[in-house]
PDB file of C-alpha atoms in Angstrom:
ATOM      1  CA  UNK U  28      98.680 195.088  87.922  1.00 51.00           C
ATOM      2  CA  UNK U  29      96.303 193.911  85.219  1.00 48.00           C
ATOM      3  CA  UNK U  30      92.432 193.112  86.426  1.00 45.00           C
ATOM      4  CA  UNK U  31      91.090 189.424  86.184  1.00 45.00           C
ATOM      5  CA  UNK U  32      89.174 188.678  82.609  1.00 44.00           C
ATOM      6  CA  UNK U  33      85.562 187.779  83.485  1.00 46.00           C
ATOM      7  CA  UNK U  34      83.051 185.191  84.366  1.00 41.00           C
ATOM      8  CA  UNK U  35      84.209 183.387  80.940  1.00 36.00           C
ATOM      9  CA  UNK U  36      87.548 183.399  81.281  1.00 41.00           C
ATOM     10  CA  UNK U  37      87.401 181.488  84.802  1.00 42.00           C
ATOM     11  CA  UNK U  38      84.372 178.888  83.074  1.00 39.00           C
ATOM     12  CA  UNK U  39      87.438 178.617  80.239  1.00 37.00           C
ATOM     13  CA  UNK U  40      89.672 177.665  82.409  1.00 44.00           C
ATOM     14  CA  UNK U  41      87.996 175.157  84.611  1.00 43.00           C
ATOM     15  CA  UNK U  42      87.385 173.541  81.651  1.00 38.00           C
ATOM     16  CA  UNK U  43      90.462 173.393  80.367  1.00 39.00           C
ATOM     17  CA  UNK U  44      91.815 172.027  83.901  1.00 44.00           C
ATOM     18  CA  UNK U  45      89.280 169.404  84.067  1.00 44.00           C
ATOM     19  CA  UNK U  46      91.426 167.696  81.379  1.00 42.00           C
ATOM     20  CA  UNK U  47      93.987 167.178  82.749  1.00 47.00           C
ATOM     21  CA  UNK U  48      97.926 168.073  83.239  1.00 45.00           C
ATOM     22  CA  UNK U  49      99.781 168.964  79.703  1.00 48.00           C
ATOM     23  CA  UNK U  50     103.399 169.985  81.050  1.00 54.00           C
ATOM     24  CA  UNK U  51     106.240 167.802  81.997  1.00 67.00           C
ATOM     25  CA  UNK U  52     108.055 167.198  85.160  1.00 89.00           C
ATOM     26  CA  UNK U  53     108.176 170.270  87.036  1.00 94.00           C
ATOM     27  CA  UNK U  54     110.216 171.546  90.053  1.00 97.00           C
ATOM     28  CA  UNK U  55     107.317 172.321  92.478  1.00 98.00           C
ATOM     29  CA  UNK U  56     107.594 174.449  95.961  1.00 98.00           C
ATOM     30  CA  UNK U  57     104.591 173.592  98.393  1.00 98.00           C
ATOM     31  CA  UNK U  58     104.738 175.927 101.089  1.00 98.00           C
ATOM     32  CA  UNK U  59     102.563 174.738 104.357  1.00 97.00           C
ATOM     33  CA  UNK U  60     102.889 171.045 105.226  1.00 97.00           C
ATOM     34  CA  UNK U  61      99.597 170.166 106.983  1.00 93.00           C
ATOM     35  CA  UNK U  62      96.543 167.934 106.874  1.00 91.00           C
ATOM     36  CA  UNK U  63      96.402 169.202 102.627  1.00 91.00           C
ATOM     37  CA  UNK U  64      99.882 170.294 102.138  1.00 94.00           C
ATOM     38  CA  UNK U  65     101.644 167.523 102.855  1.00 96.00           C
ATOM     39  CA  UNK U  66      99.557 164.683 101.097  1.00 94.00           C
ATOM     40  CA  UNK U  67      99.412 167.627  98.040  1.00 94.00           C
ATOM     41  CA  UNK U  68     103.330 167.916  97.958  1.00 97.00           C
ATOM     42  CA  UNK U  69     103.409 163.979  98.191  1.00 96.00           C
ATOM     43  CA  UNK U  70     101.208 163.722  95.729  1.00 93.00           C
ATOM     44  CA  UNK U  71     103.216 165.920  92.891  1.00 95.00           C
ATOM     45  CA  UNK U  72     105.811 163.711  93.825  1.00 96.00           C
ATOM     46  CA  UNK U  73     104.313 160.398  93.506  1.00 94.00           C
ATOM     47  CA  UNK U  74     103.648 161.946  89.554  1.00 93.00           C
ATOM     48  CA  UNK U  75     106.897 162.329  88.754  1.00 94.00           C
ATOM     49  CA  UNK U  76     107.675 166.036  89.441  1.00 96.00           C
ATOM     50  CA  UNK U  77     110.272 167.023  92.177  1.00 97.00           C
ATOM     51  CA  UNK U  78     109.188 169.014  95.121  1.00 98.00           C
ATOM     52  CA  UNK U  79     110.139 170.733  97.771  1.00 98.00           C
ATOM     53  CA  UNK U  80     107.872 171.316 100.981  1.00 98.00           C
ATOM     54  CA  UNK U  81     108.189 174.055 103.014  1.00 98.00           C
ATOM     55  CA  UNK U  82     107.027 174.545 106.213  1.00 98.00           C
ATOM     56  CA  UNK U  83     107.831 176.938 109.120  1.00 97.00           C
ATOM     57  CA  UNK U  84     107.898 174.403 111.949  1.00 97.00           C
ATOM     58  CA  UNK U  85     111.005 172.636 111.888  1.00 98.00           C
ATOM     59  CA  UNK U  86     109.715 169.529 113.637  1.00 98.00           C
ATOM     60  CA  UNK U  87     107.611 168.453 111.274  1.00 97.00           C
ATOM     61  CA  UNK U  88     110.544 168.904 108.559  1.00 98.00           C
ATOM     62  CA  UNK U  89     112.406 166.809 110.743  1.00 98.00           C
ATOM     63  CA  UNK U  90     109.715 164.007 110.848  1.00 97.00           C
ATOM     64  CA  UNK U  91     108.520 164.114 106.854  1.00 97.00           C
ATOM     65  CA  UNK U  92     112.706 164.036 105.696  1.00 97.00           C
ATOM     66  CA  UNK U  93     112.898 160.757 107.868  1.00 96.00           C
ATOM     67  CA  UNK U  94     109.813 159.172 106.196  1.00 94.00           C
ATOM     68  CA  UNK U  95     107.475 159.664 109.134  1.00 94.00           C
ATOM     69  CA  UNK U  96     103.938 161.230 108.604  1.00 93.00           C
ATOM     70  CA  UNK U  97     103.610 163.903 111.343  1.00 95.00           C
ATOM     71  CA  UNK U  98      99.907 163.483 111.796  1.00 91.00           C
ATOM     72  CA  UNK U  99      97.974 160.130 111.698  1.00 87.00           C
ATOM     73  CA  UNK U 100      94.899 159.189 110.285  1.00 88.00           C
ATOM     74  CA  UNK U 101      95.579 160.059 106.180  1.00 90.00           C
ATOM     75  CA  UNK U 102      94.893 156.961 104.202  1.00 90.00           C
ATOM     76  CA  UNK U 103      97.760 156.102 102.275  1.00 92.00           C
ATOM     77  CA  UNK U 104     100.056 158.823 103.631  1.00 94.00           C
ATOM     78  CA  UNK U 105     103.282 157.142 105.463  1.00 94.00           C
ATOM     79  CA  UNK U 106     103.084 154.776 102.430  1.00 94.00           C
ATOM     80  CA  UNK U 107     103.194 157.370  99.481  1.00 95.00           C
ATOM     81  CA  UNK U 108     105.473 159.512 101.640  1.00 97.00           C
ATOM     82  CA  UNK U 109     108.439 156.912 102.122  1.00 95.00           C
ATOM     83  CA  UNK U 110     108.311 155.849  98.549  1.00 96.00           C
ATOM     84  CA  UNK U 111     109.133 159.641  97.412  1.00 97.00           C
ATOM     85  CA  UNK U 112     111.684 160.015 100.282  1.00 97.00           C
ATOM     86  CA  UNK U 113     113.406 156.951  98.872  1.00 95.00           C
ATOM     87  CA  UNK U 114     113.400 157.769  95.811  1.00 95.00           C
ATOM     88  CA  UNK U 115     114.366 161.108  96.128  1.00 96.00           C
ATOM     89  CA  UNK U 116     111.436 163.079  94.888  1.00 97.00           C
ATOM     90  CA  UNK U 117     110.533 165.050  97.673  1.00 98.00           C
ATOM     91  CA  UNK U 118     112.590 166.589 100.433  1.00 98.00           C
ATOM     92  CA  UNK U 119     111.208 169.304 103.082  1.00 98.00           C
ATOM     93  CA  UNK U 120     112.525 172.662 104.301  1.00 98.00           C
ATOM     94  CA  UNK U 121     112.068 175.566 106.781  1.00 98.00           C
ATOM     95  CA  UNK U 122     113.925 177.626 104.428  1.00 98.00           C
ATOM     96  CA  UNK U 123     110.743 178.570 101.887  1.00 98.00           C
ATOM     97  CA  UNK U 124     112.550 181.683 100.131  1.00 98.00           C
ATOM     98  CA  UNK U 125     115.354 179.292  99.010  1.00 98.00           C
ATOM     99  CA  UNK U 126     112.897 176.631  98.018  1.00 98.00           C
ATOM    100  CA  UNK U 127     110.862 179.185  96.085  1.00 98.00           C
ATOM    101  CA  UNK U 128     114.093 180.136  94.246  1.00 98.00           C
ATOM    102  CA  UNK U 129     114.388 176.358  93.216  1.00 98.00           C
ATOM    103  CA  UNK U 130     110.668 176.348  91.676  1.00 98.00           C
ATOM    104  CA  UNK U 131     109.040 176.874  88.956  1.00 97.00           C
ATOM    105  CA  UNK U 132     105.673 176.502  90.731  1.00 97.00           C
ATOM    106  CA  UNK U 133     105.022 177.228  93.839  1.00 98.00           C
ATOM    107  CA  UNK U 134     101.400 176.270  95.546  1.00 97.00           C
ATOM    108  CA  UNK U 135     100.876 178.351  99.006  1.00 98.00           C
ATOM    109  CA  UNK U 136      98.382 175.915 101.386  1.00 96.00           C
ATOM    110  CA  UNK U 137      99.059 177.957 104.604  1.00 96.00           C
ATOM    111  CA  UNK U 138      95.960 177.972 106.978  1.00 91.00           C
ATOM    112  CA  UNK U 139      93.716 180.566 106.847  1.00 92.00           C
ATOM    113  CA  UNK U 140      92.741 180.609 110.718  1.00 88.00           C
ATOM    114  CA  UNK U 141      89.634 183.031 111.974  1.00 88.00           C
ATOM    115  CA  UNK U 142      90.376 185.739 114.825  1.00 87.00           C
ATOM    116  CA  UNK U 143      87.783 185.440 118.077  1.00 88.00           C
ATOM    117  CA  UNK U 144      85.634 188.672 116.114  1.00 88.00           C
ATOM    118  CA  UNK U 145      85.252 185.839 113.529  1.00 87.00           C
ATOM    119  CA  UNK U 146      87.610 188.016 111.043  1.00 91.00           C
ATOM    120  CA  UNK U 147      90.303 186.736 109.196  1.00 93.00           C
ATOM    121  CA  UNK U 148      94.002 186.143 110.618  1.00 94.00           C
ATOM    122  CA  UNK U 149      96.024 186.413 107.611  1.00 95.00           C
ATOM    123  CA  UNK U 150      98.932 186.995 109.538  1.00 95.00           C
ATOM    124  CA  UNK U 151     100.636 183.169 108.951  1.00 96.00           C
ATOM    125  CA  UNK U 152      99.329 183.691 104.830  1.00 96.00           C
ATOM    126  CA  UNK U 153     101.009 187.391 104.833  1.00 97.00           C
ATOM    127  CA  UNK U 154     104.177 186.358 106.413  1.00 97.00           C
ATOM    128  CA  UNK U 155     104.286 183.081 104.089  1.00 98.00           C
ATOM    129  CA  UNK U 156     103.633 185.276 100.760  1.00 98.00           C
ATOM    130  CA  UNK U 157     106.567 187.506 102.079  1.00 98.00           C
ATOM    131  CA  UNK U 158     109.130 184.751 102.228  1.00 98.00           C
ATOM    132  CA  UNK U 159     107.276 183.770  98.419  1.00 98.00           C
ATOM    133  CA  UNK U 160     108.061 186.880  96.992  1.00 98.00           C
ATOM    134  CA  UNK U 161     111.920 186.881  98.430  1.00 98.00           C
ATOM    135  CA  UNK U 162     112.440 184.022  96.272  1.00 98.00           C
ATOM    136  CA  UNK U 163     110.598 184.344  93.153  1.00 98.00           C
ATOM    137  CA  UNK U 164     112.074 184.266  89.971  1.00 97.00           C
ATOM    138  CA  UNK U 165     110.846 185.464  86.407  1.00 98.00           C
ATOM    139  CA  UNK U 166     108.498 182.698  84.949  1.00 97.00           C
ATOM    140  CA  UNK U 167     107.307 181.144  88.514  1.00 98.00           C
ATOM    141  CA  UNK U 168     103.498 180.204  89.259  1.00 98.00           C
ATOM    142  CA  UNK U 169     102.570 181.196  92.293  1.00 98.00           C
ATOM    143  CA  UNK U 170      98.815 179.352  92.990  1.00 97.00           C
ATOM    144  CA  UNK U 171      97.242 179.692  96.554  1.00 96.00           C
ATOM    145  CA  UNK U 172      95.407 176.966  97.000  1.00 93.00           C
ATOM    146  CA  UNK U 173      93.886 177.750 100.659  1.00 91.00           C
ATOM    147  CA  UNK U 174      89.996 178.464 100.849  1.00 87.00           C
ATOM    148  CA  UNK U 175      90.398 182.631 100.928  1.00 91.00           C
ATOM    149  CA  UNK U 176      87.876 185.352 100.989  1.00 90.00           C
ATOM    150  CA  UNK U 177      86.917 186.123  97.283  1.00 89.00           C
ATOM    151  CA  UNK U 178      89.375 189.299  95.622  1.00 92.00           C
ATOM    152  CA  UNK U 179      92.164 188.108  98.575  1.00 95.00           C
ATOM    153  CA  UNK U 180      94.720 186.651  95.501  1.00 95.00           C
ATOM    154  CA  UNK U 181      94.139 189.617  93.862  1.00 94.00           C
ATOM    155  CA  UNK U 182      94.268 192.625  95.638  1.00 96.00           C
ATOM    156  CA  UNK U 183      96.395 191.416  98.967  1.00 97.00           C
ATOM    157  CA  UNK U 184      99.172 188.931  97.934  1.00 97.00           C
ATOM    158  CA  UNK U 185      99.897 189.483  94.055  1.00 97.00           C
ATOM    159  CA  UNK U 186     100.483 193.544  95.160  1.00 97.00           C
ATOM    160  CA  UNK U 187     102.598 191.823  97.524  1.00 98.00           C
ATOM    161  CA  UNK U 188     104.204 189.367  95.059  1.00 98.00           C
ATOM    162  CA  UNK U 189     105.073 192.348  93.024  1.00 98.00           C
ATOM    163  CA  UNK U 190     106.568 194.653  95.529  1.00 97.00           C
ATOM    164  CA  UNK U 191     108.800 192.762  97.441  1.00 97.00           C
ATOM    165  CA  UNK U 192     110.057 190.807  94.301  1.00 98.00           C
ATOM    166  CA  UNK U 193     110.564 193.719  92.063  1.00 98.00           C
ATOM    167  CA  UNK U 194     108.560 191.435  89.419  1.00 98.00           C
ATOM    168  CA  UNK U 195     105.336 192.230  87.383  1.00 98.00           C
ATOM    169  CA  UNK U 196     102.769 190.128  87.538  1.00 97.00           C
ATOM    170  CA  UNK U 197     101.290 189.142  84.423  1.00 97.00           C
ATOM    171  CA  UNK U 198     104.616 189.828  82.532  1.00 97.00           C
ATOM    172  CA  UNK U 199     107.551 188.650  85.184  1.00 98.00           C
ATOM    173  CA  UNK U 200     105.422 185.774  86.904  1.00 98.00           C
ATOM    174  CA  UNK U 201     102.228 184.482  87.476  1.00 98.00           C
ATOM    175  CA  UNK U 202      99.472 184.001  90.107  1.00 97.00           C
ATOM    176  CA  UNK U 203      96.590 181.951  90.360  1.00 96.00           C
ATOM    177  CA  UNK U 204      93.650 180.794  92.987  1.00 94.00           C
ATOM    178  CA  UNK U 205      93.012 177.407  92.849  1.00 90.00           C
ATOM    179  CA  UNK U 206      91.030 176.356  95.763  1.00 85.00           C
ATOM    180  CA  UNK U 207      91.465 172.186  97.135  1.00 81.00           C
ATOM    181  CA  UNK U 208      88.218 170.584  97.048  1.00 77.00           C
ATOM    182  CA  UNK U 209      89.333 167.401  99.732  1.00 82.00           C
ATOM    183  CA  UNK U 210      88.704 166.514 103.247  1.00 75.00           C
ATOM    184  CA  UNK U 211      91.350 164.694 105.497  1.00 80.00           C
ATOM    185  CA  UNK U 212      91.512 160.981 105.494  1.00 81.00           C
ATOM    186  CA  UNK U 213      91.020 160.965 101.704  1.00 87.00           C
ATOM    187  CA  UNK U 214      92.566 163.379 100.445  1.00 85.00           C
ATOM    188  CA  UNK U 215      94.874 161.298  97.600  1.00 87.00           C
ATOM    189  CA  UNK U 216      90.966 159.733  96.293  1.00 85.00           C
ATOM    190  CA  UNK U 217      89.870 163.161  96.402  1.00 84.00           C
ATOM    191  CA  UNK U 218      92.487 164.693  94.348  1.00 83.00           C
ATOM    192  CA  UNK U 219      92.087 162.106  91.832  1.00 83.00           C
ATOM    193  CA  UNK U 220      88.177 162.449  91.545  1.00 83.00           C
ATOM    194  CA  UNK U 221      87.311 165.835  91.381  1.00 81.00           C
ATOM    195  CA  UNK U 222      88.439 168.457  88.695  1.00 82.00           C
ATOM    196  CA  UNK U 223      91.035 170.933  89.062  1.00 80.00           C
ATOM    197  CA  UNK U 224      89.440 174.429  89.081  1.00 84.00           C
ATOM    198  CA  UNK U 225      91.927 177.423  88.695  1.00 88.00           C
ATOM    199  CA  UNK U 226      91.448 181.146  87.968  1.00 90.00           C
ATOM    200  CA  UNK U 227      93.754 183.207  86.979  1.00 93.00           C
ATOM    201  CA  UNK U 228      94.338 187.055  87.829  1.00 93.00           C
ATOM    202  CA  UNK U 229      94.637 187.743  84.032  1.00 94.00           C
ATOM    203  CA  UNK U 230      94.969 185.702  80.690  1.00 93.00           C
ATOM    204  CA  UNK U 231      99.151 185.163  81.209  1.00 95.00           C
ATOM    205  CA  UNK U 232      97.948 183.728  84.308  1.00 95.00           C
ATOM    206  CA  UNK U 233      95.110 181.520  83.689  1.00 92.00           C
ATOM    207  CA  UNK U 234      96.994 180.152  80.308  1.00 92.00           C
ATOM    208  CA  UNK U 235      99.903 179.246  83.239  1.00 92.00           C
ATOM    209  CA  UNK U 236      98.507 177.480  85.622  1.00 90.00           C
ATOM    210  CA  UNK U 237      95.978 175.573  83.010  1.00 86.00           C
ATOM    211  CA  UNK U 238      99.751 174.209  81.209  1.00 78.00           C
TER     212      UNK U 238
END
């Protein structure tokens, strides 16, 4: 797997992101439908791009495919959310392998939750990556988008990417970290404000996710 490119590289392309979006509709997977997930998937959707929304606990599939937000308090939420359930742009799954294999991007918001020795748990992010992996296909993004310790995309889930897919990163697909700068009740405002900041784990990568 090919090392990151620098300092510059990452300045280059947060300031190519700040820009804005330059490719068309898209068939996006969002895998982890909480507090950011959900309002994240929603808001691909509400832009014209189909997604799918993956999420492990089936009750909360249940409640977002009939137009109901599963948690309160997220300005604009059950509003945005039943106009891309009626029209059709957005549909949730427990089944994230097969709604990987749909995707051409894929954007992994699974908690990141903190052990009582105030470690890391990446158990749910491990076991999420591994269901990623099963359904890649050559030319997918893959951007996690959950607030990770720093070398995490790179040396623990892109090795992982690559062996259980049987891809090469940098050639076969492509991985990203792209952290969400939002906090919960205003989290559509928020992702309109601020600029997108991604880094890539190479130059294939970073030229991906900044398209």
């Amino acid at each position: 797997m090919k090392q990151g490119f620098g300092l510059f590289g990452w300045l280059v392309t947060f300031l190519l992101a700040s820009a804005g979006p330059r490719e068309a509709n898209m068939n996006i997977c969002v895998v982890g439908l909480g507090k950011i997930g959900l309002p994240l998937a929603v808001q691909f959707a509400m832009r014209g791009h189909k997604v799918l929304g993956a999420d492990i606990d089936s009750l909360v599939v249940q409640k977002i495919n009939a137009g109901q937000e599963p948690f309160p308090g997220e300005e604009n939420l059950a509003e945005y959310l039943n106009t891309v359930r009626s029209i059709g742009s957005f549909e949730a799954t427990t089944d994230t392998e097969s709604a990987v294999s749909q995707s051409g991007v894929v954007v992994v918001v699974v908690p990141l939750l903190v052990n009582n020795e105030s470690q890391p748990d990446f158990r749910a992010m491990d076991a999420a990556t591994l269901d990623v992996a099963r359904g890649l296909r050559p030319g997918t993004l893959v951007s996690y988008e959950t607030t990770l310790p720093v070398g995490t995309t790179r040396d623990r889930f892109a090795p992982t990417l690559e062996r259980e897919s049987g891809l090469t990163v940098e050639e076969d697909f492509f991985v990203c970290f792209s952290p969400e700068r939002v906090y919960s009740g205003r989290i559509f405002a928020d992702l309109r404000a601020y600029p997108k900041l991604v880094g890539g784990i190479g130059e294939a990568s970073a030229a991906r996710a900044v398209d």
